[in-house]
CSV table of C-alpha atoms and ligand atoms in Angstrom, one decimal:
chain,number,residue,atom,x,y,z
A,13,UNK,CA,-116.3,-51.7,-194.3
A,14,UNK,CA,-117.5,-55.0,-196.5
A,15,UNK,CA,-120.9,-54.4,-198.1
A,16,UNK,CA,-123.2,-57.6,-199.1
A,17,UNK,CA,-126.2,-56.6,-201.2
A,18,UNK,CA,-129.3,-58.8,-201.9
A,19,UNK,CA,-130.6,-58.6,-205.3
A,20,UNK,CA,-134.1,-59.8,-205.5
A,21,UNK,CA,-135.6,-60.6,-209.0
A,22,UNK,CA,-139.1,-61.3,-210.4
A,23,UNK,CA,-139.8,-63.0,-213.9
A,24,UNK,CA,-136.3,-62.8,-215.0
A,25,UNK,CA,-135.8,-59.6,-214.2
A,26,UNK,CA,-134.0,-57.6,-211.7
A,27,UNK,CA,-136.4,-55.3,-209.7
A,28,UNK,CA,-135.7,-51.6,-209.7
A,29,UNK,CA,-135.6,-51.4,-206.0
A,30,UNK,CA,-132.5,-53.9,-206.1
A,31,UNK,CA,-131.0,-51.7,-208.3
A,32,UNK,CA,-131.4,-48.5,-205.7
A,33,UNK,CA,-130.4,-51.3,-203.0
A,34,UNK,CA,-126.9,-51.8,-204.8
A,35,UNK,CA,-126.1,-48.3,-205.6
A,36,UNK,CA,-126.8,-47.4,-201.9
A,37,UNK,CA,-124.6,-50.4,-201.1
A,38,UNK,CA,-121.6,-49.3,-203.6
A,39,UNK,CA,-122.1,-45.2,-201.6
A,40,UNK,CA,-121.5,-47.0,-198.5
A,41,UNK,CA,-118.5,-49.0,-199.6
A,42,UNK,CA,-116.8,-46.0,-201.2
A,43,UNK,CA,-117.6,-44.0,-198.1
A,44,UNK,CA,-114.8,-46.4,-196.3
A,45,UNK,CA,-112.5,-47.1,-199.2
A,46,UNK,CA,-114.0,-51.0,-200.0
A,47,UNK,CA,-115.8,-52.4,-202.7
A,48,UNK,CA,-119.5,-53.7,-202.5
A,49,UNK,CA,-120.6,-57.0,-203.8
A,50,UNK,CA,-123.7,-59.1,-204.4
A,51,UNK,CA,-126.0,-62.2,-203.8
A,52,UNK,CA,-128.4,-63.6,-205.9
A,53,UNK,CA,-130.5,-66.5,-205.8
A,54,UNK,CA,-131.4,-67.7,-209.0
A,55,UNK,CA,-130.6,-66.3,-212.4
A,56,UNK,CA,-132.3,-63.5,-213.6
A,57,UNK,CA,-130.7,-61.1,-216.4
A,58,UNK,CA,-128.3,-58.8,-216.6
A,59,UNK,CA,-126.2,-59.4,-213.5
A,60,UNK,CA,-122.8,-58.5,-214.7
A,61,UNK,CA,-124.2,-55.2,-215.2
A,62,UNK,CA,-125.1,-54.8,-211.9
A,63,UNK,CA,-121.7,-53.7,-212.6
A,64,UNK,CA,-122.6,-50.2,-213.4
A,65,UNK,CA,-124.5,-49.8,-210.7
A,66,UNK,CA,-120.7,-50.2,-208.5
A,67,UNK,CA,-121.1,-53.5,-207.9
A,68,UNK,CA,-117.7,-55.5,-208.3
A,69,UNK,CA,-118.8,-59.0,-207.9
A,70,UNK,CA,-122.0,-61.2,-207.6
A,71,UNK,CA,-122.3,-64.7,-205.8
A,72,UNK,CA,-124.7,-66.8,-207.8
A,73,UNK,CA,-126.6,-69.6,-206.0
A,74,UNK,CA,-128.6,-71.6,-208.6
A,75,UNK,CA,-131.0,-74.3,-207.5
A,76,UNK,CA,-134.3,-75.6,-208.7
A,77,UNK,CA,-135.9,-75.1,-205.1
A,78,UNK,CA,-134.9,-71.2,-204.7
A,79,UNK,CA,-137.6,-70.3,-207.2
A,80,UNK,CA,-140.5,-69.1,-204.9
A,81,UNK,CA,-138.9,-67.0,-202.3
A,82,UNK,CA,-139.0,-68.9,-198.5
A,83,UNK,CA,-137.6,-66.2,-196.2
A,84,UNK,CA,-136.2,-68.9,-193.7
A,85,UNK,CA,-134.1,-70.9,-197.0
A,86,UNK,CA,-133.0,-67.3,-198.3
A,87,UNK,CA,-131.8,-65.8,-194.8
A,88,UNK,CA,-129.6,-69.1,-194.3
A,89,UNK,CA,-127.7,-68.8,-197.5
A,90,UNK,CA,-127.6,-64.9,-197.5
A,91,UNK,CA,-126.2,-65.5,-193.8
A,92,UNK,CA,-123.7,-67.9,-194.9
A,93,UNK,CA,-122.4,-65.8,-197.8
A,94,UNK,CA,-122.0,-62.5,-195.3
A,95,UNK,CA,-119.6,-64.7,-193.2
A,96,UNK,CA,-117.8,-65.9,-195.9
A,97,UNK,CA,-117.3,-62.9,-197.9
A,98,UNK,CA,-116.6,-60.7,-194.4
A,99,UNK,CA,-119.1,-58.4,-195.2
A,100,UNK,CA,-120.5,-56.6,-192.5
A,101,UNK,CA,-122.9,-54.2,-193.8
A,102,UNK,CA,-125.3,-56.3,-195.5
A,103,UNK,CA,-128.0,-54.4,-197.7
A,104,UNK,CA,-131.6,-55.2,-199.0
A,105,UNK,CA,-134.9,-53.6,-200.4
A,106,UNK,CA,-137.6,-53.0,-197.5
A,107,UNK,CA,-139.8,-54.3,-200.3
A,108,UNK,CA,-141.7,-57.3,-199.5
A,109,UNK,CA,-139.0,-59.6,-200.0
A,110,UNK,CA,-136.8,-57.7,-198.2
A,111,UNK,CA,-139.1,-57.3,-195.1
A,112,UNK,CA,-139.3,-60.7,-195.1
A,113,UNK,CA,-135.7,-61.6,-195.2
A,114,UNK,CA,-133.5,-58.9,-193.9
A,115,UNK,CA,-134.9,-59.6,-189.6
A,116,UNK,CA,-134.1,-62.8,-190.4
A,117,UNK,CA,-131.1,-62.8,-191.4
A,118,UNK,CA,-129.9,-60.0,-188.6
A,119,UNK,CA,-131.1,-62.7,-186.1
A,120,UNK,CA,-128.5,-65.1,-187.6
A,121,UNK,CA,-125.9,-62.9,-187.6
A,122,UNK,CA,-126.5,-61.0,-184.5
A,123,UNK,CA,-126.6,-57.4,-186.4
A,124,UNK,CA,-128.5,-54.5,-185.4
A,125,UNK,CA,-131.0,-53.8,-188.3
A,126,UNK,CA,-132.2,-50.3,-189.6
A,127,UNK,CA,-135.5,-51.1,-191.4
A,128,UNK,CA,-137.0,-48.3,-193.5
A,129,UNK,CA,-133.6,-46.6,-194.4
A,130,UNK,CA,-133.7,-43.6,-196.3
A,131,UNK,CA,-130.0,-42.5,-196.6
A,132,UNK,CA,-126.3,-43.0,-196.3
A,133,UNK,CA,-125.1,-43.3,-192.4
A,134,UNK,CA,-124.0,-40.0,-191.6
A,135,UNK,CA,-119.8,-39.8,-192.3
A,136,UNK,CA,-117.5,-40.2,-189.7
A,137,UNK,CA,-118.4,-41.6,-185.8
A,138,UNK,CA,-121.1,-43.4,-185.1
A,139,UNK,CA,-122.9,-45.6,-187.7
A,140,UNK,CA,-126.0,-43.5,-187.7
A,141,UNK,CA,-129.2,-44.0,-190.6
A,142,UNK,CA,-132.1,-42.0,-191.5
A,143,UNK,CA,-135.2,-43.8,-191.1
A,144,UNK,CA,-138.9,-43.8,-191.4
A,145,UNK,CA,-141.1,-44.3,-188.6
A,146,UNK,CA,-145.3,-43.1,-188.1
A,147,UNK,CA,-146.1,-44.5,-192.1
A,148,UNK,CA,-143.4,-41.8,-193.3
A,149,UNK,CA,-144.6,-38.5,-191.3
A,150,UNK,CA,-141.7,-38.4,-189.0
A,151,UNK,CA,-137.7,-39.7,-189.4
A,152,UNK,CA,-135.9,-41.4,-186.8
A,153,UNK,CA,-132.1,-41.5,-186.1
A,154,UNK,CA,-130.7,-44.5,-185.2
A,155,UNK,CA,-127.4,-45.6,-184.5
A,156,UNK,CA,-126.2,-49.1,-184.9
A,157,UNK,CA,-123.5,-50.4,-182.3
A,158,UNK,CA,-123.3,-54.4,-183.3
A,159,UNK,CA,-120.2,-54.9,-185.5
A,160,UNK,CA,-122.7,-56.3,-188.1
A,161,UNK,CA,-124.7,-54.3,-189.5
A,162,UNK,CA,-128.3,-55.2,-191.6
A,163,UNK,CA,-129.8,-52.3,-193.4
A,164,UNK,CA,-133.0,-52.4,-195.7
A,165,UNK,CA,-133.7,-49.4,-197.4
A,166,UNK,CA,-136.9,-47.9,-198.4
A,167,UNK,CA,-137.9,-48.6,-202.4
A,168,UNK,CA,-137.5,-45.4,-204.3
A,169,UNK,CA,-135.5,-43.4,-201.4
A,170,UNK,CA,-132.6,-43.7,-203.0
A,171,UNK,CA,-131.8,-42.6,-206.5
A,172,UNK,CA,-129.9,-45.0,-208.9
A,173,UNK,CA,-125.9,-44.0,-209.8
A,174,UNK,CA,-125.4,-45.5,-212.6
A,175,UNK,CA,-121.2,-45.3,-213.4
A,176,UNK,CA,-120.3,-47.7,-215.7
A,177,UNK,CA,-118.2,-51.1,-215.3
A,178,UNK,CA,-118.8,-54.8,-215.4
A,179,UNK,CA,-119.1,-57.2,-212.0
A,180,UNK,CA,-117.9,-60.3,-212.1
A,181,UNK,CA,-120.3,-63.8,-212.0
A,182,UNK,CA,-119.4,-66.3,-209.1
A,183,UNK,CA,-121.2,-68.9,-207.9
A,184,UNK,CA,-122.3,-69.4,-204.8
A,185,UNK,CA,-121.8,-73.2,-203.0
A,186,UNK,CA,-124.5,-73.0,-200.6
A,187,UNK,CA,-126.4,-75.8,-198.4
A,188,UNK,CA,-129.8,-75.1,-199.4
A,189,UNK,CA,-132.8,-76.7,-197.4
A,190,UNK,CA,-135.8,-78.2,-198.2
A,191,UNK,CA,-138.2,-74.9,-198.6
A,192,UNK,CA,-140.7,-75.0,-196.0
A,193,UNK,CA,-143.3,-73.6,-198.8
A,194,UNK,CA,-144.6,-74.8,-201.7
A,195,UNK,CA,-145.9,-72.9,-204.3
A,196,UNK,CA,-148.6,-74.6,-206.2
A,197,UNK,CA,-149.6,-72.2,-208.7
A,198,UNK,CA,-149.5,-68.2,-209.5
A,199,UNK,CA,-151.9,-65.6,-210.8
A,200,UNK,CA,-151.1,-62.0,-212.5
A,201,UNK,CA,-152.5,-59.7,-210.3
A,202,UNK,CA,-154.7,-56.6,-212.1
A,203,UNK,CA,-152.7,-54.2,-213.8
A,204,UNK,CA,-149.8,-54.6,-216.3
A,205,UNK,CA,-147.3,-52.9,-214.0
A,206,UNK,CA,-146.5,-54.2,-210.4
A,207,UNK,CA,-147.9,-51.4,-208.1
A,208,UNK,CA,-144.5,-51.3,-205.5
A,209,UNK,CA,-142.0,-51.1,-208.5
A,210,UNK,CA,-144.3,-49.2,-210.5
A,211,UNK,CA,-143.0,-44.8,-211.5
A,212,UNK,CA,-146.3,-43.8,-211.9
A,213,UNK,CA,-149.7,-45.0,-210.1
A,214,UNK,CA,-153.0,-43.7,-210.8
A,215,UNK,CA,-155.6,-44.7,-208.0
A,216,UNK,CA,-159.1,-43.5,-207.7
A,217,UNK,CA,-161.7,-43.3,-204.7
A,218,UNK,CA,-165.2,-43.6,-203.9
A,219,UNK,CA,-165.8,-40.2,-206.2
A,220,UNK,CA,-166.1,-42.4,-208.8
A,221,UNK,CA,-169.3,-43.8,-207.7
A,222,UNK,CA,-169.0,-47.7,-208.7
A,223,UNK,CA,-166.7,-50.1,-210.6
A,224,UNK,CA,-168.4,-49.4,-213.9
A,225,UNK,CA,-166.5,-46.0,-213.8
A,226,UNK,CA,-163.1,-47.4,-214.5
A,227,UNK,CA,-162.6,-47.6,-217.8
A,228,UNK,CA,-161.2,-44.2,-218.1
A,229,UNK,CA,-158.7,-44.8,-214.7
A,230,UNK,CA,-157.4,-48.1,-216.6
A,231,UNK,CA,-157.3,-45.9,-219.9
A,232,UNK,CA,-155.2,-43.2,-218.0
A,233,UNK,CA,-153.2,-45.9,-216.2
A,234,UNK,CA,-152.2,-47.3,-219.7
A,235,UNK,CA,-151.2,-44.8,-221.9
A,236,UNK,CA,-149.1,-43.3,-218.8
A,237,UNK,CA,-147.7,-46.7,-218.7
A,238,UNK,CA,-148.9,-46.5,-214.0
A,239,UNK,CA,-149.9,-49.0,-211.8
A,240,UNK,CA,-153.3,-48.9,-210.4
A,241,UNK,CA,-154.2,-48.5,-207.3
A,242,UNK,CA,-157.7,-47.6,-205.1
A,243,UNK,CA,-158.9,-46.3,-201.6
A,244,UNK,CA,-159.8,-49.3,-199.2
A,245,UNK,CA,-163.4,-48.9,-199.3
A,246,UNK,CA,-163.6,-48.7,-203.0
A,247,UNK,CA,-161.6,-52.9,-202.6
A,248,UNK,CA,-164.0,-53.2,-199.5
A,249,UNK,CA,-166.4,-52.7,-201.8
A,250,UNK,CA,-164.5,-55.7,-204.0
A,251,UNK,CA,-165.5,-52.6,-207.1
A,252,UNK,CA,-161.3,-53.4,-207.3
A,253,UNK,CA,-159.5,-56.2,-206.1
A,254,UNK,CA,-157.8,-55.5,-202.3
A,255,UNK,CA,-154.3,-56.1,-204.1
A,256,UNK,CA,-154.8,-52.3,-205.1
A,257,UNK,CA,-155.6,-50.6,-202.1
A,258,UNK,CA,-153.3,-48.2,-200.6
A,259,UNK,CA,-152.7,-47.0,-197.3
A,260,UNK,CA,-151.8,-47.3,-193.9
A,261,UNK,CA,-153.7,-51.4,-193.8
A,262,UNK,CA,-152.9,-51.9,-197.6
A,263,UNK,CA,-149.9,-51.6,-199.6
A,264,UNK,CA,-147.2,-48.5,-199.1
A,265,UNK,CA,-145.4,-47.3,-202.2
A,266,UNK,CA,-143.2,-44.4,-203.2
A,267,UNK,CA,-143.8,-43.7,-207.1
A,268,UNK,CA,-142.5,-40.2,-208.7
A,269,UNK,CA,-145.9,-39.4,-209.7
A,270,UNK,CA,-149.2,-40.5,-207.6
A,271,UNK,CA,-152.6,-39.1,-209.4
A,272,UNK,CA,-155.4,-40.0,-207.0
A,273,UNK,CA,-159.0,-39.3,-208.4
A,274,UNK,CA,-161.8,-39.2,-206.2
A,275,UNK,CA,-160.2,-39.9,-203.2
A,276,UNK,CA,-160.4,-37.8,-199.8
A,277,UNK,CA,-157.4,-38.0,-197.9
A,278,UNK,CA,-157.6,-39.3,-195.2
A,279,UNK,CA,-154.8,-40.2,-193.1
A,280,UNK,CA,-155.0,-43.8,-193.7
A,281,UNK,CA,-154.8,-43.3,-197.1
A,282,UNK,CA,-151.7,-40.8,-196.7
A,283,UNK,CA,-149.7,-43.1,-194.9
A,284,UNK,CA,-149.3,-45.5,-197.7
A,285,UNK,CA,-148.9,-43.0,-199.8
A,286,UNK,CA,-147.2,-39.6,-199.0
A,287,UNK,CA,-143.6,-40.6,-199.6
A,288,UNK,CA,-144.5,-40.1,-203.0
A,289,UNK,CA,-142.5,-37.6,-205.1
A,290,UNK,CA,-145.2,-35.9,-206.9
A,291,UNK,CA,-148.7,-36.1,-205.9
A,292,UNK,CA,-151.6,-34.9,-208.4
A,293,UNK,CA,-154.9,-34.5,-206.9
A,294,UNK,CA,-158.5,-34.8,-208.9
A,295,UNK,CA,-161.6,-33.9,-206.5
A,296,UNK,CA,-164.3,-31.8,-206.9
A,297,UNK,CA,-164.2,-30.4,-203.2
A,298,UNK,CA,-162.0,-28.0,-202.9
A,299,UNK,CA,-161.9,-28.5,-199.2
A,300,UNK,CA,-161.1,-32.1,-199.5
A,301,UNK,CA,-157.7,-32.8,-197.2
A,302,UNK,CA,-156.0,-34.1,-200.0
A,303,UNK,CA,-154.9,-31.0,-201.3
A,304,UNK,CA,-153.4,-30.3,-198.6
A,305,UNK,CA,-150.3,-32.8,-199.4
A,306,UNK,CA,-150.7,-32.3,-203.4
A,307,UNK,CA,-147.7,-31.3,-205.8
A,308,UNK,CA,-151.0,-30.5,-208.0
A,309,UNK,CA,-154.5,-29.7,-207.6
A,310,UNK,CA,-157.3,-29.6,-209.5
A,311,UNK,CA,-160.9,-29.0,-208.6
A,312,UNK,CA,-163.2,-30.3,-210.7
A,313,UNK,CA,-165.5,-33.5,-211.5
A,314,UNK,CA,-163.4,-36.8,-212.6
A,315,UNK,CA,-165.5,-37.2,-215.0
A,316,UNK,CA,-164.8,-34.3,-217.0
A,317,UNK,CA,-161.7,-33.9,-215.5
A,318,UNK,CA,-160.1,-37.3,-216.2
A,319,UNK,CA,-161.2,-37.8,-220.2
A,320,UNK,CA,-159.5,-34.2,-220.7
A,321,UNK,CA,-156.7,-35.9,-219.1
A,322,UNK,CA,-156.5,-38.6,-221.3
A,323,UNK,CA,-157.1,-37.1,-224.6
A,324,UNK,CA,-154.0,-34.3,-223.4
A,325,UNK,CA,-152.1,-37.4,-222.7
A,326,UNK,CA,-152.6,-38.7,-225.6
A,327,UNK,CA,-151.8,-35.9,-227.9
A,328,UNK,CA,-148.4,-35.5,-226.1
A,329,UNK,CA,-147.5,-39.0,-226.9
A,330,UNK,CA,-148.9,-39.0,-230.4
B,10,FAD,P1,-164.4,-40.8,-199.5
B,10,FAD,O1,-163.9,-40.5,-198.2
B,10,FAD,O2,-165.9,-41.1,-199.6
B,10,FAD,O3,-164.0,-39.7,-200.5
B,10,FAD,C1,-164.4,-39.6,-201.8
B,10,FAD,C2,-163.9,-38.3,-202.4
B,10,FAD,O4,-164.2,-38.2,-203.7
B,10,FAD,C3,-164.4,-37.0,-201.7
B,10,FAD,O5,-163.3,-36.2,-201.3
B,10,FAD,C4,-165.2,-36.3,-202.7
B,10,FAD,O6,-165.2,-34.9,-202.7
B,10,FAD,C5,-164.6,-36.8,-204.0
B,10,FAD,N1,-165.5,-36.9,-205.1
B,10,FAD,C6,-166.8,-37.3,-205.2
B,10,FAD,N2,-167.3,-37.3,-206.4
B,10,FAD,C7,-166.3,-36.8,-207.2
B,10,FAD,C8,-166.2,-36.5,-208.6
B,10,FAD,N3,-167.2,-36.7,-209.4
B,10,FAD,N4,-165.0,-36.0,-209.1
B,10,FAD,C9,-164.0,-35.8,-208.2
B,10,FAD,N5,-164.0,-36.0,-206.9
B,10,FAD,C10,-165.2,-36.5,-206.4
B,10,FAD,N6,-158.3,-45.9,-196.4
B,10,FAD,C11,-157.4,-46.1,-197.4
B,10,FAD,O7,-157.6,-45.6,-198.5
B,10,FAD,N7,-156.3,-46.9,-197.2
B,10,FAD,C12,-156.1,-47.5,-196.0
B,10,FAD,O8,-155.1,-48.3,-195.9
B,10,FAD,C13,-157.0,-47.3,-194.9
B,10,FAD,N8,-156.8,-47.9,-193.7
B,10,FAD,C14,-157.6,-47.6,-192.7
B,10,FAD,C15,-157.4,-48.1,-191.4
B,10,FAD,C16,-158.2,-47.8,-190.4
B,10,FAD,C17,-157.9,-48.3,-189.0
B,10,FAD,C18,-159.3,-47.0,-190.6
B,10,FAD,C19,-160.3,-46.6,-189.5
B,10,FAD,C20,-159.6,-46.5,-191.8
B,10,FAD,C21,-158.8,-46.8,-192.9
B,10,FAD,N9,-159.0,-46.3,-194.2
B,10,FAD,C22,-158.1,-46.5,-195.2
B,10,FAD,C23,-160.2,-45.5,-194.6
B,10,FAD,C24,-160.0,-44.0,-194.5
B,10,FAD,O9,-160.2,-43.5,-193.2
B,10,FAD,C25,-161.1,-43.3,-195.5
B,10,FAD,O10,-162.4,-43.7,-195.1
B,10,FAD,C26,-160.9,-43.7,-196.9
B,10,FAD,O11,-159.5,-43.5,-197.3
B,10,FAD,C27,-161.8,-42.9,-197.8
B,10,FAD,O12,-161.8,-43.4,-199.1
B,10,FAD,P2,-162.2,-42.4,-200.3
B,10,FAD,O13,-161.3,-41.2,-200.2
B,10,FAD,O14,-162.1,-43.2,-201.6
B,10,FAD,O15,-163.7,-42.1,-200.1
């Protein structure tokens, strides 16, 4: 079995989430005795290390046009490069690139897509994946019978194996269309730390009364080096732009640590939310639902709770 993964990159870099997508894709190649290579579109850093990560080779495309990411452009080359490599597995992030790209590029090639993968097909017989369905509070097992297969897998799912080794550079001679976008200009979002690639989030609530209390989150946020993120009616409120809000309607992330301050619970919220690895809880109700999916809980007010926080923090990291 021929693996293809996609490597998405943002500001020169290559995103985290690529990285678990081409250490999944190197697991399933071993599983069947091949070798797992790589497409890129553009030239971000470090991708003959992508090496370590088990990939053997990478097919480069480079071209002025591929700079801001049009789905339709992208699944035509990526498409073009699974033919003529053979691959048949071919392997993205379900990050928002990947969402965007990976049904498109099953269409084209006729595979069955698993979207939302969370492990390795089970060995031997059918190709069968793990995936989330219901926001992340159930799994579903799905088999894929097509011959190709396309499988985006869930950021932060999947640990990184990092082995060692060095992947050869190709390029890539692809047709590449007009984009059927153009991207006029950009704008940093809030936060220093993208909230989907981000390790640690810290998000607060209504229980923090008004937008003039966020000092101290953004404080917290920094020195643990987290993302921000809110509840949706503290970004219906615009008290933080809707580019923060979690949940079930806002955006879904996996982090290894999730602190949420002020914030009740509620399923909404927990969809986007509970496939994190750690969750810390701050709310001064001990009946609030929250705890209920907490790592960590503590009762008491934010704001005595959270400036304690900080000044801990703080001594830990001198
Ligand atoms: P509240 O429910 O008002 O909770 C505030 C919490 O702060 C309380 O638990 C309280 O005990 C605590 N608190 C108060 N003061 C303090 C203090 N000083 N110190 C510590 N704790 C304190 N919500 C989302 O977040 N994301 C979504 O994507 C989302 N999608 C939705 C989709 C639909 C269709 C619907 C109907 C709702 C959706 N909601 C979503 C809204 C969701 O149902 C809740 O209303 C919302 O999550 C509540 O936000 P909150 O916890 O910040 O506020």
């Amino acid at each position: 079995m021929s693996v293809l993964v996609f490597i998405d990159h943002i500001d020169g870099h290559i995103k985290k989430a690529s990285l678990e997508a081409a250490s999944y894709g190197a697991q399933l190649a071993a599983q069947s005795g091949t070798s797992a290579e790589a497409i890129v579109l553009g030239n971000p850093e470090g991708l003959s290390d992508l090496g370590k990560y088990g990939i053997t080779k990478v097919h480069q495309v480079q071209d002025g046009s591929l700079a801001a990411i049009d789905a339709q452009v992208y699944a035509k080359i990526i498409a073009a490069a699974a033919e003529q490599t053979g691959a048949n597995v071919i392997v993205f992030s379900n990050n928002s690139s990947g969402k965007a790209i990976a049904p498109r590029v099953s269409v084209r090639l006729k595979a069955g897509l698993v979207s939302g993968a969370t492990a390795l097909p089970e060995a031997g017989g059918a190709f069968t994946v793990r995936k989330n369905v219901f926001s992340g509070k159930a799994f579903a097992q799905v088999s894929v019978k097509t011959e190709r297969k396309v499988i985006a897998l869930n950021p932060n799912a999947f640990a990184i194996a990092e082995k060692g080794g060095t992947a050869e550079v190709v390029p890539f001679s692809a047709t590449v269309d007009a984009p059927r976008i153009k991207v006029t200009g950009s704008t940093k979002t809030s936060g220093k730390v993208a909230l989907t690639e981000a390790d640690v989030v810290v998000s607060a609530g209504r229980g923090l009364k008004g937008p003039e209390n966020w000092k101290m989150v953004e404080e917290l946020a920094d020195v643990l080096g987290a993302a921000l993120a809110c509840s949706r009616p503290v970004a219906d409120a615009h008290w933080r732009p809707h580019n923060e809000h979690v949940g079930q309607t806002g955006v879904a992330i996996a982090p290894n640590l999730y602190i949420a301050i002020g914030i009740s619970g509620a399923i909404q919220h927990l969809a986007g939310v509970n496939r994190s690895k750690t969750i810390v809880v701050i709310n001064k109700d001990p009946e609030a639902p929250f705890f209920k999916a907490a790592d960590y809980g503590i009762v008491g007010d934010a704001f005595e709770v959270v400036p304690k926080m900080l000044e801990a923090v703080r001594k830990v990291k001198g």
